[in-house]
Short mmCIF file of C-alpha atoms and ligand atoms in Angstrom, two decimals:
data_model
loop_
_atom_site.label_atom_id
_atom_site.label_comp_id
_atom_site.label_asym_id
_atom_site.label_seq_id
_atom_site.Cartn_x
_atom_site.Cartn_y
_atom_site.Cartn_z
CA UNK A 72 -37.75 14.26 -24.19
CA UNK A 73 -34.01 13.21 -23.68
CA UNK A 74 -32.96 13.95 -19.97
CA UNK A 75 -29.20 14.92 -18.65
CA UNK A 76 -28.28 15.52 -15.21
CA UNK A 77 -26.50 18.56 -15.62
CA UNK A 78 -26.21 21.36 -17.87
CA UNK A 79 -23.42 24.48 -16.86
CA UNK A 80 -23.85 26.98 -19.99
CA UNK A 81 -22.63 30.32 -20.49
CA UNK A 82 -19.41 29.88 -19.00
CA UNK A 83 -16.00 32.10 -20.44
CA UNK A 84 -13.26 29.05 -20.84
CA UNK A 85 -13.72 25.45 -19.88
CA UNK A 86 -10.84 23.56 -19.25
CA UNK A 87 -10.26 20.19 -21.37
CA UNK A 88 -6.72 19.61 -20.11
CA UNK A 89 -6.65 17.66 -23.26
CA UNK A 90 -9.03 16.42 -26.37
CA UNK A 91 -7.64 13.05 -27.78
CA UNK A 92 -8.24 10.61 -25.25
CA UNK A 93 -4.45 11.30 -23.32
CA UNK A 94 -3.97 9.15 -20.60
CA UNK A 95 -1.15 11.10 -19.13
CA UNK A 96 1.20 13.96 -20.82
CA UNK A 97 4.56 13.15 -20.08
CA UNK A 98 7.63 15.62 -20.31
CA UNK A 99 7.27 18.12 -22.68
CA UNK A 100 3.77 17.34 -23.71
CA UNK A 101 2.59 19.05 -20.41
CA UNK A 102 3.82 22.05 -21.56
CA UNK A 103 -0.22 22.99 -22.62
CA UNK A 104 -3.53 22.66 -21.58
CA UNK A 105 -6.07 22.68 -24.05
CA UNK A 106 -8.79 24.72 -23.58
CA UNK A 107 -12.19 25.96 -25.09
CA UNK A 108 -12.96 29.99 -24.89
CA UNK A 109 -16.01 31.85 -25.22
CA UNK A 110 -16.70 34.23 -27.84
CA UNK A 111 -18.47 38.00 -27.28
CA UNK A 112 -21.70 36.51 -29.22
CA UNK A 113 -21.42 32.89 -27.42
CA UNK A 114 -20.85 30.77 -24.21
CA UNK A 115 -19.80 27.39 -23.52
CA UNK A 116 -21.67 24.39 -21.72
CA UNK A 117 -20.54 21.11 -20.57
CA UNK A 118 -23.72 18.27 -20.26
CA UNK A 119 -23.43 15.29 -18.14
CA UNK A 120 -25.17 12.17 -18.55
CA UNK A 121 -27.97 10.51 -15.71
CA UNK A 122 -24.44 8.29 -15.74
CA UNK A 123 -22.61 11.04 -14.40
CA UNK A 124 -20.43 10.89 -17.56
CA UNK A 125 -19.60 13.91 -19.74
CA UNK A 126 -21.98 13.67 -22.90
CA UNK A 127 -20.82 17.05 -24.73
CA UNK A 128 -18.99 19.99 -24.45
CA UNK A 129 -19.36 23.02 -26.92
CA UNK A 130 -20.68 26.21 -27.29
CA UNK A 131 -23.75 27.29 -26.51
CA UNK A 132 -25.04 27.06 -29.68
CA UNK A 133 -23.71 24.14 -30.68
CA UNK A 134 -24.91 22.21 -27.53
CA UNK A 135 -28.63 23.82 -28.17
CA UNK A 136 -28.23 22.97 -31.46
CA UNK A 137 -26.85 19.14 -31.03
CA UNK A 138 -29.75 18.62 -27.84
CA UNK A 139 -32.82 20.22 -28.56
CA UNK A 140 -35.81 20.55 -26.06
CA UNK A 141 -34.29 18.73 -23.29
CA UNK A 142 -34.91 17.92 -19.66
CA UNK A 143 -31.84 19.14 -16.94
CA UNK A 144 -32.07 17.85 -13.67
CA UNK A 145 -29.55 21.11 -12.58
CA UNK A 146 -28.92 24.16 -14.50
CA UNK A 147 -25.95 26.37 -13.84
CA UNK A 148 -25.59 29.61 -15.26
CA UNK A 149 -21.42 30.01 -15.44
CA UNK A 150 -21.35 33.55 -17.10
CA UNK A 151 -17.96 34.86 -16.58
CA UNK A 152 -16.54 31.82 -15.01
CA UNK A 153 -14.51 29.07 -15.78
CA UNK A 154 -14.99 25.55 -15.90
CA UNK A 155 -12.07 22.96 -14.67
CA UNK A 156 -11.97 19.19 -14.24
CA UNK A 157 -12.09 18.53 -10.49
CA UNK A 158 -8.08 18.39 -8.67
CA UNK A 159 -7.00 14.70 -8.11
CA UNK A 160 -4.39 14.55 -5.21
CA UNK A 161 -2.29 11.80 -6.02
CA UNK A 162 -0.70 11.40 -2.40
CA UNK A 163 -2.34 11.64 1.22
CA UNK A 164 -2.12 10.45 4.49
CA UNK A 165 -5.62 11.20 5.82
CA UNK A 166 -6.42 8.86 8.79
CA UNK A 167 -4.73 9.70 12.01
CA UNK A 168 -5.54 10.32 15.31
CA UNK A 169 -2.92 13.21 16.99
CA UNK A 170 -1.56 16.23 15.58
CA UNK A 171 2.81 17.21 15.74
CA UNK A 172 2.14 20.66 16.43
CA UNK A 173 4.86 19.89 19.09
CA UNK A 174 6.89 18.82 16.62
CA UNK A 175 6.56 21.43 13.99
CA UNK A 176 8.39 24.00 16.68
CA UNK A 177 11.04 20.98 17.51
CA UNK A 178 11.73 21.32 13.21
CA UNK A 179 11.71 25.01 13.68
CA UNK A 180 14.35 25.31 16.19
CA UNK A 181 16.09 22.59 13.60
CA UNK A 182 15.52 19.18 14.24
CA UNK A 183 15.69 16.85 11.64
CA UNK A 184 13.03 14.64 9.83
CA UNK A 185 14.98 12.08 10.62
CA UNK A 186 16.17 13.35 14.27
CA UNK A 187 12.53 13.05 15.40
CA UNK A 188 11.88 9.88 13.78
CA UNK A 189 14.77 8.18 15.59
CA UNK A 190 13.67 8.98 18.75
CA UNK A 191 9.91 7.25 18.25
CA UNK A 192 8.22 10.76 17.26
CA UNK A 193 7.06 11.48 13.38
CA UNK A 194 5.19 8.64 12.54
CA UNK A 195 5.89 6.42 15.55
CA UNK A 196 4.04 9.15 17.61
CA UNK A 197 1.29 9.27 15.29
CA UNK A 198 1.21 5.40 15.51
CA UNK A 199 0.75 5.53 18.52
CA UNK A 200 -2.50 7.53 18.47
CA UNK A 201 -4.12 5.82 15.82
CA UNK A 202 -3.91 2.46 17.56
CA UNK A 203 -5.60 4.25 20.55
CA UNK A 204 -8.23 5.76 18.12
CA UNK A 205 -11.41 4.16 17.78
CA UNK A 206 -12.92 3.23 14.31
CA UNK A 207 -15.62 6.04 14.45
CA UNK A 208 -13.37 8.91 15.56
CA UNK A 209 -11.02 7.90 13.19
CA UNK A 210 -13.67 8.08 10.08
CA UNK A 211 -15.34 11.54 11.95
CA UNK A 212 -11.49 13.47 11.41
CA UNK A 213 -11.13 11.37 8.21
CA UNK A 214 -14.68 13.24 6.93
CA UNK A 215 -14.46 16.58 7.88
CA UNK A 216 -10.63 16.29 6.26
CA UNK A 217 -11.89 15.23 2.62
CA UNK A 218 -14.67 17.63 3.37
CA UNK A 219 -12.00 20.58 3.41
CA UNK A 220 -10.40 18.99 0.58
CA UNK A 221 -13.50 18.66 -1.78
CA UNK A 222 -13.97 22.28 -0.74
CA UNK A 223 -10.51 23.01 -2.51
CA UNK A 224 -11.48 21.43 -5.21
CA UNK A 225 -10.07 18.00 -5.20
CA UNK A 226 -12.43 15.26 -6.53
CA UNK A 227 -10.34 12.25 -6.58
CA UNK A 228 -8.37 11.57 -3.90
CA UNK A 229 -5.24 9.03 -3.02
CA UNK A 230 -5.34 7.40 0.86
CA UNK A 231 -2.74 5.76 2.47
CA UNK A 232 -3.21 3.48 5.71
CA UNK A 233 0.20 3.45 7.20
CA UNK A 234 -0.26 4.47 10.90
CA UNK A 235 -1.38 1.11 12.08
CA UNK A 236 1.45 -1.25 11.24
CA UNK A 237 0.08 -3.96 12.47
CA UNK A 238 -2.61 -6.67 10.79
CA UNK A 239 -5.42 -5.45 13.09
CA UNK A 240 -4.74 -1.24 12.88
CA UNK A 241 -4.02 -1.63 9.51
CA UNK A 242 -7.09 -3.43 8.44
CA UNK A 243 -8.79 -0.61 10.79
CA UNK A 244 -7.51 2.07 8.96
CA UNK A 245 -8.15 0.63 5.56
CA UNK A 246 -12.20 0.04 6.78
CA UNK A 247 -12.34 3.69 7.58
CA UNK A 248 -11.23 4.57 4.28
CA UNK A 249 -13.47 1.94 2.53
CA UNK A 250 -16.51 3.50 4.80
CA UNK A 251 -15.32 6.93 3.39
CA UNK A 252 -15.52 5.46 -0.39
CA UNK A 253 -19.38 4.64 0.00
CA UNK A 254 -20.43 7.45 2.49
CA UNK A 255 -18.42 10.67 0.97
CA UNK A 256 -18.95 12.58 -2.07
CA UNK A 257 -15.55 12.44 -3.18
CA UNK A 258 -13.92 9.44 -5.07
CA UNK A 259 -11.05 7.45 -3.31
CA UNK A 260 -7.96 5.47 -4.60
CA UNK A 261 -6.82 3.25 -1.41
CA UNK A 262 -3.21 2.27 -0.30
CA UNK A 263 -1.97 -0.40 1.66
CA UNK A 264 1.00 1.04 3.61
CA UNK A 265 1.66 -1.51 6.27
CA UNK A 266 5.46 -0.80 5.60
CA UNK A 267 5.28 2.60 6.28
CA UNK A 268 7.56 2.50 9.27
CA UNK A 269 9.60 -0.31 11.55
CA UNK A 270 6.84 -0.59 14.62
CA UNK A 271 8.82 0.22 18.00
CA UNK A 272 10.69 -3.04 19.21
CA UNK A 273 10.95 -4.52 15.65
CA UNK A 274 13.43 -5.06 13.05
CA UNK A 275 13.45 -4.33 9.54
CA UNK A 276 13.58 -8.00 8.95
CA UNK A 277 10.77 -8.60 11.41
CA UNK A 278 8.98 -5.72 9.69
CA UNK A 279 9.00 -7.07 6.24
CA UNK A 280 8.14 -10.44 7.14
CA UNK A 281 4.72 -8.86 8.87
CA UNK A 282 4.26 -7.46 5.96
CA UNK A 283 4.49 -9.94 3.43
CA UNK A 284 3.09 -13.03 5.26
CA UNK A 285 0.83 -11.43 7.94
CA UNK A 286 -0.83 -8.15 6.59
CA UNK A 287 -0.83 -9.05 2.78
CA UNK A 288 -2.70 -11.91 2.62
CA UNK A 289 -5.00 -10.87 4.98
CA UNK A 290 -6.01 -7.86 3.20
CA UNK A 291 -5.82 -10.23 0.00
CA UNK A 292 -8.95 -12.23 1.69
CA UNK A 293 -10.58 -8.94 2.46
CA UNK A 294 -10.19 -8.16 -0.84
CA UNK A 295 -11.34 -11.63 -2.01
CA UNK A 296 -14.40 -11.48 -0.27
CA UNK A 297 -15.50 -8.21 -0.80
CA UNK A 298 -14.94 -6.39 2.49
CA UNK A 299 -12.02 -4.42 1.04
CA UNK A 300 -11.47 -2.19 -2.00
CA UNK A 301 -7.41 -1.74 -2.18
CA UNK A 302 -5.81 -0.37 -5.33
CA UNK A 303 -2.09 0.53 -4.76
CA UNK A 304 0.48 -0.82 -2.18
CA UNK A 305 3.20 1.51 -0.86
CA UNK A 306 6.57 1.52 1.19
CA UNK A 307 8.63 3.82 2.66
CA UNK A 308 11.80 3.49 1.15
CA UNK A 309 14.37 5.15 3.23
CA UNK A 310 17.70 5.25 4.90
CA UNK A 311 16.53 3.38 8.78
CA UNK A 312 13.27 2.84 7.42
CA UNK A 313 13.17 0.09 4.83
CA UNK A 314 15.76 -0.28 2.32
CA UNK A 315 16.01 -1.36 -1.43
CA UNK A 316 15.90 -4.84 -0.44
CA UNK A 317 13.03 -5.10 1.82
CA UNK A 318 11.32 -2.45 -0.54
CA UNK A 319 11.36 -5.25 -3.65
CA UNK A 320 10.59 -7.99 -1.55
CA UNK A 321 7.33 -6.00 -0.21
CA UNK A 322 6.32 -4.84 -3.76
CA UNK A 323 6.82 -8.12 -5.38
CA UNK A 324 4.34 -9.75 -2.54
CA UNK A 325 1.65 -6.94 -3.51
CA UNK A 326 2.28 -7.25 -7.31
CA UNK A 327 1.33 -11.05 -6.28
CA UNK A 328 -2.18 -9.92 -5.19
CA UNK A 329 -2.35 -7.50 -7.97
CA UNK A 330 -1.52 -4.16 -5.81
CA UNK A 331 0.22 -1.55 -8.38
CA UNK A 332 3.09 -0.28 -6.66
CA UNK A 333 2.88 3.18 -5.51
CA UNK A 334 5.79 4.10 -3.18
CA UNK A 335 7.61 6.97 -1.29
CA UNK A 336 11.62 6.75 -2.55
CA UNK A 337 14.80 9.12 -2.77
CA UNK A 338 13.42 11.45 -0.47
CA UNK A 339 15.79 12.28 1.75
CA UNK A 340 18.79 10.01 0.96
CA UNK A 341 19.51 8.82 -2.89
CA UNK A 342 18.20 5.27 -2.18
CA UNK A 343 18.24 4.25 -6.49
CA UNK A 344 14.69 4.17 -5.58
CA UNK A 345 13.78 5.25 -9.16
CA UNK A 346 15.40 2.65 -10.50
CA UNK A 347 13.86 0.25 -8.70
CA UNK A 348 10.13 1.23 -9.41
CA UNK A 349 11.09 1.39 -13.36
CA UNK A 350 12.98 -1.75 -12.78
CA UNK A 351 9.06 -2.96 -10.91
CA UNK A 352 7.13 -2.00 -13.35
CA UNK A 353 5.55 0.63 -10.71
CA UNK A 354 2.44 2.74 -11.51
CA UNK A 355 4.37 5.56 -9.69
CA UNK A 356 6.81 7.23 -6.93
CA UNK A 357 6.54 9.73 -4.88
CA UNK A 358 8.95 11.94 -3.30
CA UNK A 359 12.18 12.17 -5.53
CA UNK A 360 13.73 14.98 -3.78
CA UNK A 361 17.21 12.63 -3.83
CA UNK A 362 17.00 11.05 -7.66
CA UNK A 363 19.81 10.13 -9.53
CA UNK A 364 19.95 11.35 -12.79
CA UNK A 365 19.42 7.64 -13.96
CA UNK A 366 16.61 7.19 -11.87
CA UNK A 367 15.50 9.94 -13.90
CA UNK A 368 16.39 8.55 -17.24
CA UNK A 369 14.60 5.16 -16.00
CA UNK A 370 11.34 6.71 -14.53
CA UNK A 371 11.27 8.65 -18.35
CA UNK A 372 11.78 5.32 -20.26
CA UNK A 373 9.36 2.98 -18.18
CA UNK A 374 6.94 5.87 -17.65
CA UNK A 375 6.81 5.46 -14.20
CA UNK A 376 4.72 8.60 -13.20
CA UNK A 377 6.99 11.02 -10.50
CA UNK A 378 4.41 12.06 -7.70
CA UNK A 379 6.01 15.54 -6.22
CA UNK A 380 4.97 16.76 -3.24
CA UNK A 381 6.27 20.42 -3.00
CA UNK A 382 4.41 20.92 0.71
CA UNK A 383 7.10 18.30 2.21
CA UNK A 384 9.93 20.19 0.39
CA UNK A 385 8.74 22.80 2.31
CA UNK A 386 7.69 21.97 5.64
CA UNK A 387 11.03 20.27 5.84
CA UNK A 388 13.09 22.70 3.95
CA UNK A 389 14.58 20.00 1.98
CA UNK A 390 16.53 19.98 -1.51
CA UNK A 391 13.77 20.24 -3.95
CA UNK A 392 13.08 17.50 -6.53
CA UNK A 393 14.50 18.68 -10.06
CA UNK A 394 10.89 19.20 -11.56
CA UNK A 395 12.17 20.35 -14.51
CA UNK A 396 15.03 18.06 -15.04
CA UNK A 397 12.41 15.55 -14.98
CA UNK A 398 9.86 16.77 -17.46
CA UNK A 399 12.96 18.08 -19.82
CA UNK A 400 13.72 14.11 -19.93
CA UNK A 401 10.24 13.48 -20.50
CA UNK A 402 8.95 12.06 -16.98
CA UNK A 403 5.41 12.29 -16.72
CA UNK A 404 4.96 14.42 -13.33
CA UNK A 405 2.01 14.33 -11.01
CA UNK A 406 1.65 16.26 -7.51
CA UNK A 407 0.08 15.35 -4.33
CA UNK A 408 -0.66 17.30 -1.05
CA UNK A 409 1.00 14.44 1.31
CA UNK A 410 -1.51 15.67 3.49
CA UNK A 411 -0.05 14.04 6.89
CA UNK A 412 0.64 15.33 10.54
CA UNK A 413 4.15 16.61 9.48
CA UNK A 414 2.93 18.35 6.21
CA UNK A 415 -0.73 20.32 7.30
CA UNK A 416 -2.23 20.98 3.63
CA UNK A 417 -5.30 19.49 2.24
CA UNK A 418 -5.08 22.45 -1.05
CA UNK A 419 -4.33 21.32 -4.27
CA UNK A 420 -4.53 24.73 -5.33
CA UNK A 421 -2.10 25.75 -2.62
CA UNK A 422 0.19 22.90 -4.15
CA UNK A 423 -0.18 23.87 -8.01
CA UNK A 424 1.42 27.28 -6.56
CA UNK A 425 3.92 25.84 -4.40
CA UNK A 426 4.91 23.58 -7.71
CA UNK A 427 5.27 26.84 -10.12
CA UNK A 428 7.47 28.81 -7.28
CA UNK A 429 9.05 26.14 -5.46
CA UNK A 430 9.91 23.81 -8.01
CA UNK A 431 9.75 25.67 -11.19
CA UNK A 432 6.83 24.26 -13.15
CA UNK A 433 4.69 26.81 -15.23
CA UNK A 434 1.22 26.93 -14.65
CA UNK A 435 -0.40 24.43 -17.46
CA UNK A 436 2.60 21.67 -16.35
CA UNK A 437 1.01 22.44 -12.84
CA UNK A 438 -2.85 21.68 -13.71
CA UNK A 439 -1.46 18.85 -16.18
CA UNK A 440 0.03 17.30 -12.49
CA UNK A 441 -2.61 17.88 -10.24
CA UNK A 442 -5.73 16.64 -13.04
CA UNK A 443 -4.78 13.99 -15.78
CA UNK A 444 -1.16 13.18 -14.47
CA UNK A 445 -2.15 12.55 -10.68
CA UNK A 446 -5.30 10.92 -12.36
CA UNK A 447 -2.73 8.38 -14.33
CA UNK A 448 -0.80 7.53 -11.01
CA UNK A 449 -3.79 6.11 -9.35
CA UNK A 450 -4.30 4.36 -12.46
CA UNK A 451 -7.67 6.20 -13.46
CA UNK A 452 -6.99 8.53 -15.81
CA UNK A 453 -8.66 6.96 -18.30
CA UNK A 454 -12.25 8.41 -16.25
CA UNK A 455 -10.66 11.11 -14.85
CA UNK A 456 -8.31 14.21 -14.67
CA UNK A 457 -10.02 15.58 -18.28
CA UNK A 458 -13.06 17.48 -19.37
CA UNK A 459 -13.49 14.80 -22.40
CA UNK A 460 -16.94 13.06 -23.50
CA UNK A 461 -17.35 9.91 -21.43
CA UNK A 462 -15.23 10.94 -18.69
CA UNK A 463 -16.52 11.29 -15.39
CA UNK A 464 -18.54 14.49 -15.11
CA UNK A 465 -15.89 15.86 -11.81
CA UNK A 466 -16.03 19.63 -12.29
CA UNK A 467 -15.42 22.89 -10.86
CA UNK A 468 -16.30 26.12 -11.23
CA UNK A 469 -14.79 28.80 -10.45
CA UNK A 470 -15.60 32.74 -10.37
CA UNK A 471 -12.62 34.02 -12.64
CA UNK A 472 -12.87 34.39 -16.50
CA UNK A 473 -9.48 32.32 -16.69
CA UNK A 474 -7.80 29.16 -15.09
CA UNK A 475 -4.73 30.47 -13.88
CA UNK A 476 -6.22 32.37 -11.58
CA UNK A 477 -6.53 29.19 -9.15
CA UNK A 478 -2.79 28.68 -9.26
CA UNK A 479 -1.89 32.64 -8.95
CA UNK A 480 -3.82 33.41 -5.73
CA UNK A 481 -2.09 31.69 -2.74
CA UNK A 482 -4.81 30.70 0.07
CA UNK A 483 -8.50 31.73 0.10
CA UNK A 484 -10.09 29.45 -2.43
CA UNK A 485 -13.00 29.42 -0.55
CA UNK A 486 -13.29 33.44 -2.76
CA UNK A 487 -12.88 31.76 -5.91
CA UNK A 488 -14.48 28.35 -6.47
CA UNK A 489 -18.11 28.39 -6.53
CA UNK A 490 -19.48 25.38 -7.29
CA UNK A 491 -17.92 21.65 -6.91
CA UNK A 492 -19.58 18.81 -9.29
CA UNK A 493 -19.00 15.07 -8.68
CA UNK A 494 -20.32 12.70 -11.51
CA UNK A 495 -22.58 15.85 -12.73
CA UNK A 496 -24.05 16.57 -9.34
CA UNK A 497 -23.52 19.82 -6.98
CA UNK A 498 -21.91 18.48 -4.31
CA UNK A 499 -20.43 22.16 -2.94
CA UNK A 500 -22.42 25.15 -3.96
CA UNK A 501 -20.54 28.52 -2.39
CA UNK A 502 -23.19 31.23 -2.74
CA UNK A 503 -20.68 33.87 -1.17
CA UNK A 504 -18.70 33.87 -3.97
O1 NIG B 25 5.19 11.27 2.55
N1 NIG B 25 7.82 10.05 4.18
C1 NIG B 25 6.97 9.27 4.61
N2 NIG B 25 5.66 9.49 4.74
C2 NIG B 25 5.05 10.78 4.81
C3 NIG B 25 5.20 11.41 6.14
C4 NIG B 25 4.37 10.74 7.15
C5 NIG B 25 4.50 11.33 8.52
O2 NIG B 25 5.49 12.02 8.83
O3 NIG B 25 3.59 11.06 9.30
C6 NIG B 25 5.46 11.67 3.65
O4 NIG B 25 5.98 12.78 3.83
FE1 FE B 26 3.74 10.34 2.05
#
């Protein structure tokens, strides 16, 4: 008797995202989602494989029909819900030691990004607490964080380092986040982002230099020998952080160790940042709140995937990035919590809203971002971000006959999504809902 791992049946609408092997929907194309509805006489299932992989998805009568007499390992009965592929967040800062509550009043009685980074707070403070932080209270915040975050529904997650700066804290914080990929349920995409920030006393000069010929090849031997799983490298390419120049020359040094770049530009100063990841070759930017309208053009024609992060927009009442300037010009746009001490959200669902009021995206462009797209800026969408046979099974479930309703209701997730599935297995079962 043929044996699957999983078998959800009965369910009202399951959500492909797409059905011919997409590997990201750029510009207009993410202007639909597909999906598969229910009829009054008949349900739909999904099957994964002992692999974890999607193996069919169908109705219920087709599936009976196409597996006869076979062996589940889990059974859910989905009557009257709806069946997504599990949220990828395709930008997070999730190891740190010290909140900025303190600062989060400072920005409400207006100070500045900027004015509290200048003065050694923002990420200098938080710095400053991860070096302090030990390895094991480090990965015991890092946990319960991706916890929360599996529990909104995000499956596949990006992770910056970037509050080390130095060989030693950086290489911590990239161990706690290789520790996280074996010992949590939820998948991980790692970034090296040792130029994050000029450590206190150094130059910009000094910083890049540390960079390329200190911290990059010893994460490359990490790498080498198996102690280290890295897949992107990112900088933060700012006005008095690190400009266009140092941002190249830090890029080209992780291209050399075959590190995709994956950076922070144009956020709050138009640095041609754009330009320079389409002119890189970069798997994707985030930010974009400052683009020029040829970075735009450039992003579109090199399809350099836009990662927006509408909670920073927020938090820090900045201009917004023009979402739909972008995707009219055909940019292929992804979004990203930024979860960080300066922008407190760990809800892709929360974002998907913030993206349709904030920025202007409808609600498919939104799912497109947070599933295949942020999927394709990691550089893994062709396993993930789609319901699609021989995709990994990431699912979830959720108690409402239709999709949107995990975009329409702002907060309180935890009454909607009842079951979370990573490679076909219940990893988050919520019986109160
Ligand atoms: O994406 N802008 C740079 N990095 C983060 C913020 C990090 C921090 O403030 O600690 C961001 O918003
Ligand atoms: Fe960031």
């Amino acid at each position: 008797m043929a044996a699957f791992r999983l078998r959800i049946k009965h369910a009202s609408q399951v959500v492909l995202i797409c059905k011919n092997g997409e590997r990201v929907l750029a510009g207009k194309s993410m202007k639909s989602v597909a999906t598969l509805e229910a009829t009054s006489s008949d349900g739909l299932s999904v099957v994964a494989d002992d692999a974890g992989l999607v193996h069919a998805v169908g109705t219920d009568t087709a599936i009976d029909t196409m597996l006869p007499n076979c062996n589940y390992t889990q059974e859910i009965d989905a009557s009257g819900m709806c069946v997504l592929p599990g949220l990828v967040d395709a930008h997070t800062h999730p190891v740190w030691a010290g909140d900025r509550v303190h600062e989060f009043a400072m920005k409400l009685a207006g100070a500045t990004y900027m004015d509290i980074h200048s003065k050694g707070g923002g990420i200098g403070y938080t710095v400053k607490c991860t070096c302090q932080a030990s390895e094991e209270e480090l990965y015991s915040s890092l946990r319960s964080r991706l916890d929360s975050m599996l529990k909104n529904g995000t499956t596949l997650v990006e992770a910056k380092s970037g509050y080390g700066l130095d060989k030693e804290n950086e290489v911590k914080m990239l161990r706690v986040i290789e520790r996280a990929r074996r010992e949590h349920a939820i998948g991980i995409s790692s970034t090296f982002c040792g130029a994050h920030s000029i450590p206190s006393g150094s130059t910009m000069e000094q910083a890049t230099k540390d960079v390329i010929d200190v911290q990059i090849p010893h994460i490359s031997k990490l790498m080498l020998s198996g102690d280290l799983t890295v897949d992107s490298i990112d900088v933060f390419c700012e006005k008095g952080v690190f400009d266009l120049d140092c941002t190249r020359q830090i890029l080209v040094a992780g291209k050399a160790i075959n590190l995709p770049a994956n950076f922070h530009g144009d956020e709050l100063h138009p640095m041609n940042a754009a330009e320079l990841s389409a002119e890189m070759g970069a798997r994707a930017i985030s930010h974009l709140e400052e683009v020029s309208d040829n970075g735009i053009a450039a992003i579109a024609t090199a399809g350099v995937v836009a990662v927006l992060l509408p909670t920073t927009a927020y938090v820090l009442r900045l201009k917004r990035p023009p979402a739909r300037k972008m995707i009219d010009e055909g940019v292929a746009v992804a979004l990203g919590s930024d979860f960080n001490p300066n922008a407190f959200c760990m809800s892709m669902p929360m974002v998907m809203n913030l993206a349709c009021v904030n920025l202007h995206l409808t609600m498919p462009e939104a799912l497109v971002a947070a599933t295949l797209n942020a999927a394709a800026a990691l550089g893994k969408s062709d396993k993930f971000g789609s319901i699609e046979n021989g995709k990994v099974a990431d699912l979830i479930i959720i108690n409402a006959p239709k999709w949107e309703h995990l975009i329409y209701q702002f907060g309180c997730h935890d009454q909607l999504i009842k079951y979370i599935i990573k490679s076909g297995c219940i990893v988050h079962h919520n019986v109160t809902v």
